[in-house]
PDB file of C-alpha atoms in Angstrom:
ATOM      1  CA  UNK A  10     -41.422   8.224  35.632  1.00 50.00           C
ATOM      2  CA  UNK A  11     -44.594   7.913  33.957  1.00 57.00           C
ATOM      3  CA  UNK A  12     -45.142   5.216  30.821  1.00 60.00           C
ATOM      4  CA  UNK A  13     -45.154   7.857  28.204  1.00 58.00           C
ATOM      5  CA  UNK A  14     -41.712   9.244  29.573  1.00 58.00           C
ATOM      6  CA  UNK A  15     -40.409   5.189  29.751  1.00 55.00           C
ATOM      7  CA  UNK A  16     -41.343   4.757  26.391  1.00 60.00           C
ATOM      8  CA  UNK A  17     -39.785   8.247  25.068  1.00 71.00           C
ATOM      9  CA  UNK A  18     -36.737   6.993  26.938  1.00 72.00           C
ATOM     10  CA  UNK A  19     -36.347   3.734  25.016  1.00 65.00           C
ATOM     11  CA  UNK A  20     -37.027   5.096  21.687  1.00 71.00           C
ATOM     12  CA  UNK A  21     -34.491   7.917  22.203  1.00 73.00           C
ATOM     13  CA  UNK A  22     -32.191   5.019  23.205  1.00 64.00           C
ATOM     14  CA  UNK A  23     -32.795   2.689  20.704  1.00 66.00           C
ATOM     15  CA  UNK A  24     -32.179   5.362  18.279  1.00 72.00           C
ATOM     16  CA  UNK A  25     -28.768   6.051  19.672  1.00 79.00           C
ATOM     17  CA  UNK A  26     -27.357   2.546  19.438  1.00 79.00           C
ATOM     18  CA  UNK A  27     -29.404   2.385  15.901  1.00 81.00           C
ATOM     19  CA  UNK A  28     -28.250   4.866  13.544  1.00 85.00           C
ATOM     20  CA  UNK A  29     -24.962   3.903  14.202  1.00 87.00           C
ATOM     21  CA  UNK A  30     -25.220   0.246  13.622  1.00 88.00           C
ATOM     22  CA  UNK A  31     -27.127   1.088  10.513  1.00 89.00           C
ATOM     23  CA  UNK A  32     -24.277   2.717   9.325  1.00 91.00           C
ATOM     24  CA  UNK A  33     -21.422   0.560  10.254  1.00 92.00           C
ATOM     25  CA  UNK A  34     -23.494  -2.038   8.803  1.00 93.00           C
ATOM     26  CA  UNK A  35     -24.270  -0.008   5.652  1.00 93.00           C
ATOM     27  CA  UNK A  36     -21.031   0.705   5.406  1.00 95.00           C
ATOM     28  CA  UNK A  37     -19.576  -2.496   5.570  1.00 95.00           C
ATOM     29  CA  UNK A  38     -21.867  -4.075   3.308  1.00 95.00           C
ATOM     30  CA  UNK A  39     -21.473  -1.876   0.556  1.00 95.00           C
ATOM     31  CA  UNK A  40     -17.759  -2.520   0.184  1.00 95.00           C
ATOM     32  CA  UNK A  41     -19.144  -6.378  -0.901  1.00 94.00           C
ATOM     33  CA  UNK A  42     -19.126  -4.823  -4.971  1.00 95.00           C
ATOM     34  CA  UNK A  43     -15.769  -3.405  -4.586  1.00 94.00           C
ATOM     35  CA  UNK A  44     -14.484  -6.462  -3.041  1.00 94.00           C
ATOM     36  CA  UNK A  45     -16.058  -8.433  -5.430  1.00 93.00           C
ATOM     37  CA  UNK A  46     -13.724  -6.434  -8.081  1.00 93.00           C
ATOM     38  CA  UNK A  47     -10.602  -7.236  -5.938  1.00 91.00           C
ATOM     39  CA  UNK A  48     -11.102 -11.421  -5.621  1.00 90.00           C
ATOM     40  CA  UNK A  49     -12.128 -11.202  -9.534  1.00 90.00           C
ATOM     41  CA  UNK A  50      -9.013 -10.126 -10.184  1.00 88.00           C
ATOM     42  CA  UNK A  51      -7.478 -11.888  -8.925  1.00 86.00           C
ATOM     43  CA  UNK A  52      -8.466 -14.653  -9.988  1.00 84.00           C
ATOM     44  CA  UNK A  53      -7.723 -14.049 -13.291  1.00 83.00           C
ATOM     45  CA  UNK A  54      -4.135 -13.608 -12.285  1.00 81.00           C
ATOM     46  CA  UNK A  55      -4.140 -16.425 -10.742  1.00 77.00           C
ATOM     47  CA  UNK A  56      -5.516 -18.222 -13.950  1.00 75.00           C
ATOM     48  CA  UNK A  57      -3.110 -16.813 -16.154  1.00 75.00           C
ATOM     49  CA  UNK A  58      -0.154 -17.640 -14.319  1.00 76.00           C
ATOM     50  CA  UNK A  59      -0.814 -21.196 -14.187  1.00 70.00           C
ATOM     51  CA  UNK A  60      -1.497 -21.163 -17.455  1.00 70.00           C
ATOM     52  CA  UNK A  61       1.835 -20.440 -17.765  1.00 70.00           C
ATOM     53  CA  UNK A  62       3.515 -23.053 -15.511  1.00 69.00           C
ATOM     54  CA  UNK A  63       0.977 -25.150 -17.448  1.00 61.00           C
ATOM     55  CA  UNK A  64       0.387 -27.150 -14.227  1.00 54.00           C
ATOM     56  CA  UNK A  65      -2.850 -26.924 -11.991  1.00 54.00           C
ATOM     57  CA  UNK A  66      -3.852 -25.137  -8.939  1.00 53.00           C
ATOM     58  CA  UNK A  67      -2.442 -27.079  -5.964  1.00 53.00           C
ATOM     59  CA  UNK A  68      -5.761 -29.384  -4.740  1.00 48.00           C
ATOM     60  CA  UNK A  69      -4.513 -30.275  -0.954  1.00 48.00           C
ATOM     61  CA  UNK A  70      -7.678 -29.588   1.817  1.00 46.00           C
ATOM     62  CA  UNK A  71      -6.548 -25.743   2.853  1.00 47.00           C
ATOM     63  CA  UNK A  72      -7.236 -24.545  -1.047  1.00 53.00           C
ATOM     64  CA  UNK A  73     -10.388 -26.873  -1.832  1.00 56.00           C
ATOM     65  CA  UNK A  74     -12.357 -23.743  -2.172  1.00 54.00           C
ATOM     66  CA  UNK A  75      -9.791 -21.952  -4.581  1.00 56.00           C
ATOM     67  CA  UNK A  76     -10.320 -25.268  -6.721  1.00 57.00           C
ATOM     68  CA  UNK A  77     -13.700 -24.688  -7.120  1.00 57.00           C
ATOM     69  CA  UNK A  78     -13.600 -21.339  -7.505  1.00 56.00           C
ATOM     70  CA  UNK A  79      -9.954 -22.270 -10.516  1.00 54.00           C
ATOM     71  CA  UNK A  80     -12.250 -24.753 -12.511  1.00 54.00           C
ATOM     72  CA  UNK A  81     -15.582 -23.207 -11.954  1.00 53.00           C
ATOM     73  CA  UNK A  82     -16.277 -19.689 -13.319  1.00 55.00           C
ATOM     74  CA  UNK A  83     -17.559 -17.279 -10.050  1.00 78.00           C
ATOM     75  CA  UNK A  84     -20.888 -17.023 -12.169  1.00 83.00           C
ATOM     76  CA  UNK A  85     -22.895 -15.337  -8.960  1.00 87.00           C
ATOM     77  CA  UNK A  86     -19.789 -12.533  -8.898  1.00 90.00           C
ATOM     78  CA  UNK A  87     -19.765 -12.164 -12.859  1.00 91.00           C
ATOM     79  CA  UNK A  88     -23.506 -11.837 -12.793  1.00 92.00           C
ATOM     80  CA  UNK A  89     -24.650  -9.682 -10.641  1.00 94.00           C
ATOM     81  CA  UNK A  90     -21.453  -7.135 -10.738  1.00 94.00           C
ATOM     82  CA  UNK A  91     -22.171  -7.160 -14.735  1.00 94.00           C
ATOM     83  CA  UNK A  92     -25.898  -6.405 -12.988  1.00 94.00           C
ATOM     84  CA  UNK A  93     -24.883  -3.353 -11.747  1.00 95.00           C
ATOM     85  CA  UNK A  94     -23.058  -1.775 -13.932  1.00 95.00           C
ATOM     86  CA  UNK A  95     -25.001  -1.820 -16.315  1.00 95.00           C
ATOM     87  CA  UNK A  96     -27.637  -0.282 -14.484  1.00 94.00           C
ATOM     88  CA  UNK A  97     -25.517   1.879 -13.832  1.00 94.00           C
ATOM     89  CA  UNK A  98     -24.245   3.118 -16.646  1.00 94.00           C
ATOM     90  CA  UNK A  99     -27.851   2.998 -18.002  1.00 93.00           C
ATOM     91  CA  UNK A 100     -28.648   5.235 -14.734  1.00 91.00           C
ATOM     92  CA  UNK A 101     -26.076   7.501 -15.114  1.00 90.00           C
ATOM     93  CA  UNK A 102     -26.328   8.939 -18.936  1.00 90.00           C
ATOM     94  CA  UNK A 103     -30.616   8.423 -19.087  1.00 88.00           C
ATOM     95  CA  UNK A 104     -30.806  10.885 -15.055  1.00 83.00           C
ATOM     96  CA  UNK A 105     -31.111  14.838 -15.315  1.00 78.00           C
ATOM     97  CA  UNK A 106     -27.746  16.512 -14.180  1.00 73.00           C
ATOM     98  CA  UNK A 107     -30.392  18.623 -12.161  1.00 64.00           C
ATOM     99  CA  UNK A 108     -31.902  15.203  -9.927  1.00 64.00           C
ATOM    100  CA  UNK A 109     -31.202  16.290  -6.154  1.00 66.00           C
ATOM    101  CA  UNK A 110     -32.689  12.889  -5.276  1.00 70.00           C
ATOM    102  CA  UNK A 111     -30.692  10.356  -6.348  1.00 72.00           C
ATOM    103  CA  UNK A 112     -33.220   7.511  -4.400  1.00 72.00           C
ATOM    104  CA  UNK A 113     -36.418   8.611  -6.998  1.00 73.00           C
ATOM    105  CA  UNK A 114     -34.026   8.640  -9.969  1.00 77.00           C
ATOM    106  CA  UNK A 115     -33.459   4.607  -9.956  1.00 83.00           C
ATOM    107  CA  UNK A 116     -36.738   2.755 -11.032  1.00 83.00           C
ATOM    108  CA  UNK A 117     -36.124  -0.400 -10.215  1.00 84.00           C
ATOM    109  CA  UNK A 118     -35.527  -2.337  -7.290  1.00 87.00           C
ATOM    110  CA  UNK A 119     -35.471  -5.844  -6.562  1.00 89.00           C
ATOM    111  CA  UNK A 120     -38.259  -7.463  -3.796  1.00 90.00           C
ATOM    112  CA  UNK A 121     -36.746  -7.026  -0.623  1.00 91.00           C
ATOM    113  CA  UNK A 122     -36.579 -11.120  -0.277  1.00 92.00           C
ATOM    114  CA  UNK A 123     -34.363 -11.019  -3.558  1.00 94.00           C
ATOM    115  CA  UNK A 124     -31.895  -8.168  -1.842  1.00 93.00           C
ATOM    116  CA  UNK A 125     -31.732 -10.862   0.978  1.00 93.00           C
ATOM    117  CA  UNK A 126     -30.691 -13.515  -1.002  1.00 93.00           C
ATOM    118  CA  UNK A 127     -28.550 -11.328  -3.506  1.00 93.00           C
ATOM    119  CA  UNK A 128     -26.328 -10.146  -0.753  1.00 94.00           C
ATOM    120  CA  UNK A 129     -26.142 -13.358   0.805  1.00 92.00           C
ATOM    121  CA  UNK A 130     -24.961 -15.393  -1.814  1.00 90.00           C
ATOM    122  CA  UNK A 131     -22.128 -12.476  -2.549  1.00 92.00           C
ATOM    123  CA  UNK A 132     -21.246 -12.332   0.868  1.00 91.00           C
ATOM    124  CA  UNK A 133     -20.268 -16.330   0.791  1.00 87.00           C
ATOM    125  CA  UNK A 134     -18.492 -16.078  -2.385  1.00 86.00           C
ATOM    126  CA  UNK A 135     -16.559 -12.720  -1.546  1.00 89.00           C
ATOM    127  CA  UNK A 136     -15.580 -14.352   1.981  1.00 85.00           C
ATOM    128  CA  UNK A 137     -14.226 -17.734   0.898  1.00 81.00           C
ATOM    129  CA  UNK A 138     -13.261 -16.614  -2.210  1.00 80.00           C
ATOM    130  CA  UNK A 139     -10.479 -13.852  -1.012  1.00 81.00           C
ATOM    131  CA  UNK A 140      -9.643 -16.403   2.268  1.00 77.00           C
ATOM    132  CA  UNK A 141      -7.989 -18.734  -0.202  1.00 71.00           C
ATOM    133  CA  UNK A 142      -6.633 -15.957  -2.787  1.00 71.00           C
ATOM    134  CA  UNK A 143      -3.923 -13.930  -1.835  1.00 65.00           C
ATOM    135  CA  UNK A 144      -1.732 -10.795  -3.800  1.00 60.00           C
ATOM    136  CA  UNK A 145       1.578 -12.963  -3.127  1.00 56.00           C
ATOM    137  CA  UNK A 146       0.954 -15.455  -5.803  1.00 52.00           C
ATOM    138  CA  UNK A 147       1.491 -12.862  -9.404  1.00 52.00           C
ATOM    139  CA  UNK A 148      -0.118  -9.592 -10.084  1.00 59.00           C
ATOM    140  CA  UNK A 149      -0.617  -8.947 -13.829  1.00 60.00           C
ATOM    141  CA  UNK A 150      -0.924  -5.632 -14.412  1.00 58.00           C
ATOM    142  CA  UNK A 151      -0.463  -5.261 -18.461  1.00 53.00           C
ATOM    143  CA  UNK A 152       0.281  -2.044 -20.128  1.00 56.00           C
ATOM    144  CA  UNK A 153       0.906   0.621 -16.822  1.00 63.00           C
ATOM    145  CA  UNK A 154      -1.642   3.089 -16.473  1.00 70.00           C
ATOM    146  CA  UNK A 155      -1.473   6.571 -15.118  1.00 79.00           C
ATOM    147  CA  UNK A 156      -2.709   7.736 -12.512  1.00 82.00           C
ATOM    148  CA  UNK A 157      -5.467   9.998 -14.276  1.00 88.00           C
ATOM    149  CA  UNK A 158      -7.114   6.716 -15.562  1.00 87.00           C
ATOM    150  CA  UNK A 159      -6.791   5.009 -11.812  1.00 88.00           C
ATOM    151  CA  UNK A 160      -8.338   7.653 -10.274  1.00 91.00           C
ATOM    152  CA  UNK A 161     -11.445   7.546 -13.444  1.00 93.00           C
ATOM    153  CA  UNK A 162     -11.485   4.054 -12.255  1.00 93.00           C
ATOM    154  CA  UNK A 163     -12.563   5.350  -8.975  1.00 94.00           C
ATOM    155  CA  UNK A 164     -15.437   6.946  -9.711  1.00 95.00           C
ATOM    156  CA  UNK A 165     -16.673   4.563 -11.691  1.00 95.00           C
ATOM    157  CA  UNK A 166     -16.378   1.798  -8.775  1.00 95.00           C
ATOM    158  CA  UNK A 167     -17.682   4.585  -6.312  1.00 95.00           C
ATOM    159  CA  UNK A 168     -20.873   5.011  -8.751  1.00 94.00           C
ATOM    160  CA  UNK A 169     -20.944   1.716  -8.909  1.00 96.00           C
ATOM    161  CA  UNK A 170     -21.156   1.008  -4.924  1.00 95.00           C
ATOM    162  CA  UNK A 171     -23.339   3.903  -4.629  1.00 94.00           C
ATOM    163  CA  UNK A 172     -26.266   1.945  -6.446  1.00 94.00           C
ATOM    164  CA  UNK A 173     -25.276  -0.935  -4.996  1.00 95.00           C
ATOM    165  CA  UNK A 174     -25.920   0.225  -1.554  1.00 94.00           C
ATOM    166  CA  UNK A 175     -29.095   1.670  -2.275  1.00 92.00           C
ATOM    167  CA  UNK A 176     -30.619  -0.593  -4.581  1.00 93.00           C
ATOM    168  CA  UNK A 177     -29.905  -3.721  -2.253  1.00 94.00           C
ATOM    169  CA  UNK A 178     -27.872  -3.177   1.178  1.00 94.00           C
ATOM    170  CA  UNK A 179     -29.915  -0.277   2.117  1.00 91.00           C
ATOM    171  CA  UNK A 180     -33.409  -1.698   1.855  1.00 91.00           C
ATOM    172  CA  UNK A 181     -31.787  -4.991   3.202  1.00 92.00           C
ATOM    173  CA  UNK A 182     -30.725  -2.998   6.807  1.00 91.00           C
ATOM    174  CA  UNK A 183     -33.582  -1.219   6.733  1.00 87.00           C
ATOM    175  CA  UNK A 184     -36.208  -3.730   6.800  1.00 87.00           C
ATOM    176  CA  UNK A 185     -34.065  -5.279   8.506  1.00 85.00           C
ATOM    177  CA  UNK A 186     -34.138  -3.103  11.726  1.00 80.00           C
ATOM    178  CA  UNK A 187     -37.491  -1.300  11.115  1.00 72.00           C
ATOM    179  CA  UNK A 188     -38.905  -4.897  10.839  1.00 61.00           C
ATOM    180  CA  UNK A 189     -40.883  -4.139   7.610  1.00 52.00           C
ATOM    181  CA  UNK A 190     -40.705  -3.617   3.897  1.00 48.00           C
ATOM    182  CA  UNK A 191     -38.031  -0.930   2.509  1.00 49.00           C
ATOM    183  CA  UNK A 192     -39.745  -0.766   0.374  1.00 49.00           C
ATOM    184  CA  UNK A 193     -42.748   1.210   1.378  1.00 51.00           C
ATOM    185  CA  UNK A 194     -41.056   3.963   3.064  1.00 59.00           C
ATOM    186  CA  UNK A 195     -37.464   4.602   1.792  1.00 69.00           C
ATOM    187  CA  UNK A 196     -35.113   6.863   3.988  1.00 72.00           C
ATOM    188  CA  UNK A 197     -33.096  10.013   2.502  1.00 76.00           C
ATOM    189  CA  UNK A 198     -29.163   9.085   2.873  1.00 81.00           C
ATOM    190  CA  UNK A 199     -27.945  11.100   5.420  1.00 85.00           C
ATOM    191  CA  UNK A 200     -24.301  13.798   4.425  1.00 88.00           C
ATOM    192  CA  UNK A 201     -23.607  10.998   7.083  1.00 90.00           C
ATOM    193  CA  UNK A 202     -24.077   7.736   5.004  1.00 90.00           C
ATOM    194  CA  UNK A 203     -22.648   9.524   2.214  1.00 91.00           C
ATOM    195  CA  UNK A 204     -19.259  10.418   3.554  1.00 93.00           C
ATOM    196  CA  UNK A 205     -18.493   6.764   4.945  1.00 94.00           C
ATOM    197  CA  UNK A 206     -19.564   5.255   1.775  1.00 94.00           C
ATOM    198  CA  UNK A 207     -17.010   7.981  -0.560  1.00 93.00           C
ATOM    199  CA  UNK A 208     -14.242   7.340   2.810  1.00 95.00           C
ATOM    200  CA  UNK A 209     -14.642   3.629   2.813  1.00 95.00           C
ATOM    201  CA  UNK A 210     -14.381   2.606  -1.015  1.00 94.00           C
ATOM    202  CA  UNK A 211     -11.281   5.332  -1.507  1.00 93.00           C
ATOM    203  CA  UNK A 212      -9.202   3.982   1.429  1.00 94.00           C
ATOM    204  CA  UNK A 213     -10.202   0.416   0.388  1.00 93.00           C
ATOM    205  CA  UNK A 214      -9.209   1.897  -3.476  1.00 91.00           C
ATOM    206  CA  UNK A 215      -5.837   2.754  -2.478  1.00 90.00           C
ATOM    207  CA  UNK A 216      -4.780  -0.358  -0.104  1.00 88.00           C
ATOM    208  CA  UNK A 217      -5.371  -2.606  -2.422  1.00 84.00           C
ATOM    209  CA  UNK A 218      -7.494  -2.195  -5.546  1.00 87.00           C
ATOM    210  CA  UNK A 219      -6.058   0.989  -6.767  1.00 84.00           C
ATOM    211  CA  UNK A 220      -3.307  -1.474  -8.597  1.00 81.00           C
ATOM    212  CA  UNK A 221      -4.859  -5.331  -8.287  1.00 85.00           C
ATOM    213  CA  UNK A 222      -7.694  -4.531  -9.980  1.00 87.00           C
ATOM    214  CA  UNK A 223      -5.324  -3.706 -13.215  1.00 85.00           C
ATOM    215  CA  UNK A 224      -5.793  -7.593 -13.227  1.00 84.00           C
ATOM    216  CA  UNK A 225      -8.732  -7.146 -15.146  1.00 86.00           C
ATOM    217  CA  UNK A 226      -7.344  -6.018 -18.312  1.00 86.00           C
ATOM    218  CA  UNK A 227      -4.202  -6.614 -17.783  1.00 80.00           C
ATOM    219  CA  UNK A 228      -4.684 -10.386 -18.373  1.00 79.00           C
ATOM    220  CA  UNK A 229      -5.992 -10.176 -21.749  1.00 77.00           C
ATOM    221  CA  UNK A 230      -3.068  -7.520 -22.635  1.00 76.00           C
ATOM    222  CA  UNK A 231      -0.323  -9.579 -21.631  1.00 75.00           C
ATOM    223  CA  UNK A 232      -1.696 -12.608 -23.325  1.00 73.00           C
ATOM    224  CA  UNK A 233      -2.250 -10.739 -26.551  1.00 74.00           C
ATOM    225  CA  UNK A 234       1.702  -9.484 -26.035  1.00 70.00           C
ATOM    226  CA  UNK A 235       3.139 -13.249 -25.570  1.00 70.00           C
ATOM    227  CA  UNK A 236       1.209 -14.427 -29.101  1.00 67.00           C
ATOM    228  CA  UNK A 237       2.436 -11.668 -30.831  1.00 68.00           C
ATOM    229  CA  UNK A 238       5.941 -12.736 -29.576  1.00 67.00           C
ATOM    230  CA  UNK A 239       5.796 -16.358 -29.231  1.00 62.00           C
ATOM    231  CA  UNK A 240       6.331 -18.487 -32.711  1.00 57.00           C
ATOM    232  CA  UNK A 241       3.630 -19.767 -33.775  1.00 54.00           C
ATOM    233  CA  UNK A 242       2.560 -23.238 -31.747  1.00 52.00           C
ATOM    234  CA  UNK A 243      -1.100 -24.997 -30.892  1.00 51.00           C
ATOM    235  CA  UNK A 244      -0.545 -25.325 -27.591  1.00 51.00           C
ATOM    236  CA  UNK A 245       0.631 -21.935 -27.246  1.00 50.00           C
ATOM    237  CA  UNK A 246      -2.215 -20.463 -28.866  1.00 49.00           C
ATOM    238  CA  UNK A 247      -4.343 -23.143 -26.653  1.00 47.00           C
ATOM    239  CA  UNK A 248      -2.983 -21.766 -23.859  1.00 52.00           C
ATOM    240  CA  UNK A 249      -2.349 -18.041 -24.371  1.00 61.00           C
ATOM    241  CA  UNK A 250      -5.261 -17.507 -26.013  1.00 61.00           C
ATOM    242  CA  UNK A 251      -7.934 -15.041 -24.343  1.00 66.00           C
ATOM    243  CA  UNK A 252     -11.416 -16.514 -23.361  1.00 75.00           C
ATOM    244  CA  UNK A 253     -14.285 -15.699 -22.388  1.00 82.00           C
ATOM    245  CA  UNK A 254     -13.805 -14.740 -19.062  1.00 82.00           C
ATOM    246  CA  UNK A 255     -11.387 -12.442 -20.420  1.00 83.00           C
ATOM    247  CA  UNK A 256     -13.172 -10.582 -22.417  1.00 87.00           C
ATOM    248  CA  UNK A 257     -15.916 -10.376 -19.749  1.00 89.00           C
ATOM    249  CA  UNK A 258     -12.960  -9.414 -17.584  1.00 89.00           C
ATOM    250  CA  UNK A 259     -12.154  -6.784 -19.664  1.00 89.00           C
ATOM    251  CA  UNK A 260     -15.759  -5.318 -20.636  1.00 92.00           C
ATOM    252  CA  UNK A 261     -16.274  -4.801 -16.546  1.00 94.00           C
ATOM    253  CA  UNK A 262     -13.276  -2.420 -15.990  1.00 93.00           C
ATOM    254  CA  UNK A 263     -13.564  -0.374 -19.491  1.00 93.00           C
ATOM    255  CA  UNK A 264     -17.246  -0.085 -18.413  1.00 95.00           C
ATOM    256  CA  UNK A 265     -16.511   1.279 -14.982  1.00 95.00           C
ATOM    257  CA  UNK A 266     -14.277   3.181 -16.818  1.00 94.00           C
ATOM    258  CA  UNK A 267     -16.828   4.855 -18.749  1.00 95.00           C
ATOM    259  CA  UNK A 268     -19.302   5.230 -15.447  1.00 95.00           C
ATOM    260  CA  UNK A 269     -16.316   7.449 -14.182  1.00 94.00           C
ATOM    261  CA  UNK A 270     -16.142   9.481 -17.462  1.00 95.00           C
ATOM    262  CA  UNK A 271     -20.158  10.096 -17.506  1.00 93.00           C
ATOM    263  CA  UNK A 272     -19.868  11.259 -13.606  1.00 92.00           C
ATOM    264  CA  UNK A 273     -16.961  13.267 -14.405  1.00 93.00           C
ATOM    265  CA  UNK A 274     -18.743  14.975 -17.316  1.00 92.00           C
ATOM    266  CA  UNK A 275     -22.414  15.309 -15.193  1.00 89.00           C
ATOM    267  CA  UNK A 276     -20.511  16.874 -12.159  1.00 87.00           C
ATOM    268  CA  UNK A 277     -18.774  19.461 -14.318  1.00 89.00           C
ATOM    269  CA  UNK A 278     -22.058  20.679 -15.947  1.00 88.00           C
ATOM    270  CA  UNK A 279     -23.862  20.840 -12.966  1.00 84.00           C
ATOM    271  CA  UNK A 280     -20.947  23.201 -11.481  1.00 83.00           C
ATOM    272  CA  UNK A 281     -21.277  25.246 -14.625  1.00 85.00           C
ATOM    273  CA  UNK A 282     -24.394  25.424 -14.438  1.00 85.00           C
ATOM    274  CA  UNK A 283     -24.483  26.691 -10.821  1.00 84.00           C
ATOM    275  CA  UNK A 284     -21.971  29.190 -11.414  1.00 85.00           C
ATOM    276  CA  UNK A 285     -23.911  30.301 -14.474  1.00 84.00           C
ATOM    277  CA  UNK A 286     -27.047  30.937 -12.431  1.00 82.00           C
ATOM    278  CA  UNK A 287     -25.402  32.744  -9.718  1.00 80.00           C
ATOM    279  CA  UNK A 288     -23.430  35.379 -12.766  1.00 80.00           C
ATOM    280  CA  UNK A 289     -26.801  36.077 -14.296  1.00 80.00           C
ATOM    281  CA  UNK A 290     -28.463  36.021 -11.235  1.00 77.00           C
ATOM    282  CA  UNK A 291     -26.212  38.769  -9.597  1.00 77.00           C
ATOM    283  CA  UNK A 292     -26.374  40.814 -13.204  1.00 75.00           C
ATOM    284  CA  UNK A 293     -30.014  40.959 -12.909  1.00 68.00           C
ATOM    285  CA  UNK A 294     -29.941  42.386  -9.492  1.00 58.00           C
ATOM    286  CA  UNK A 295     -28.290  45.679  -9.982  1.00 55.00           C
ATOM    287  CA  UNK A 296     -31.085  46.111 -13.223  1.00 49.00           C
ATOM    288  CA  UNK A 297     -34.297  45.333 -10.529  1.00 47.00           C
ATOM    289  CA  UNK A 298     -32.628  47.441  -7.963  1.00 44.00           C
ATOM    290  CA  UNK A 299     -31.727  50.664 -10.281  1.00 50.00           C
ATOM    291  CA  UNK A 300     -34.982  50.302 -12.608  1.00 50.00           C
ATOM    292  CA  UNK A 301     -37.243  53.318 -11.025  1.00 45.00           C
ATOM    293  CA  UNK A 302     -41.243  53.868 -12.528  1.00 49.00           C
ATOM    294  CA  UNK A 303     -40.925  56.254 -14.817  1.00 51.00           C
ATOM    295  CA  UNK A 304     -43.094  59.521 -14.301  1.00 46.00           C
ATOM    296  CA  UNK A 305     -45.807  60.902 -16.032  1.00 49.00           C
ATOM    297  CA  UNK A 306     -46.738  64.932 -17.450  1.00 47.00           C
ATOM    298  CA  UNK A 307     -50.801  64.510 -18.035  1.00 46.00           C
ATOM    299  CA  UNK A 308     -51.500  65.437 -14.313  1.00 47.00           C
ATOM    300  CA  UNK A 309     -49.415  68.504 -15.318  1.00 44.00           C
ATOM    301  CA  UNK A 310     -51.858  69.398 -18.004  1.00 46.00           C
ATOM    302  CA  UNK A 311     -55.779  70.616 -16.146  1.00 49.00           C
ATOM    303  CA  UNK A 312     -58.748  73.115 -17.279  1.00 48.00           C
ATOM    304  CA  UNK A 313     -59.416  76.346 -15.426  1.00 49.00           C
ATOM    305  CA  UNK A 314     -63.460  77.618 -15.271  1.00 51.00           C
ATOM    306  CA  UNK A 315     -63.174  78.796 -18.029  1.00 48.00           C
ATOM    307  CA  UNK A 316     -62.516  75.935 -19.714  1.00 48.00           C
ATOM    308  CA  UNK A 317     -59.007  77.376 -20.892  1.00 51.00           C
ATOM    309  CA  UNK A 318     -56.132  75.290 -21.344  1.00 48.00           C
ATOM    310  CA  UNK A 319     -53.616  75.594 -18.869  1.00 46.00           C
ATOM    311  CA  UNK A 320     -49.967  73.644 -18.057  1.00 44.00           C
TER     312      UNK A 320
END
């Protein structure tokens, strides 16, 4: 076998291994953002339950990391989730409906080193946080919401996860596998990658996030309801007062819902425009086929040799 044949076989073998590995890695790392929402909701529920019991969280060695997350605000997760969510909302409101390539509609990409650092910090925070929190400690859902509102939140969460994947995850994965700066040669998304992201996000939402993420807005609503029911007491107001973290959680939840509503409206308008253009084109086609060039009668009039006019 020649050297060229060996090189071609090696490149084909690398493609067979690299493509599935890149797909799996990109999908798993993209799920860190929905898991960050899950962790924030669990921390909000746990903090509210401990405030009701008027007892601090356990401080044994097994819950050391939980104590860290309870007493210090998870600033990394809030900063990353808020930034990605705001960026998604701005792009959703400013991007054209007819945009075909989502990567070209993103005006700003962070440097690969910043994406590496962000991905590392989020992965460590989510991994340690989910190990020490569990849904068995209590679930605060606030007022009961119908399935439609939860579905709108899912659409918004999917949009936020897509931007997280395009801006942070995919540049890191591509720069690692390609061994270069992914910012200079961003590849287009494939249909398989989009389907994998949608299925993974939908599965996680149906399995965990569908009910647990309601704590982001449920804690603030539960505190407000308790303050209206309980008698006026200074200690109660201090314990059950709506804090800044509760407001941020409430703001994050409804911002994701707004992103989902924008996505649904833009998708409906895009679908309506496609139907309208197809209907207009179908109406114009028969007219073009039935159009016949007019026959000129000027050639029927001629002159004979004597100069007399004849028809």
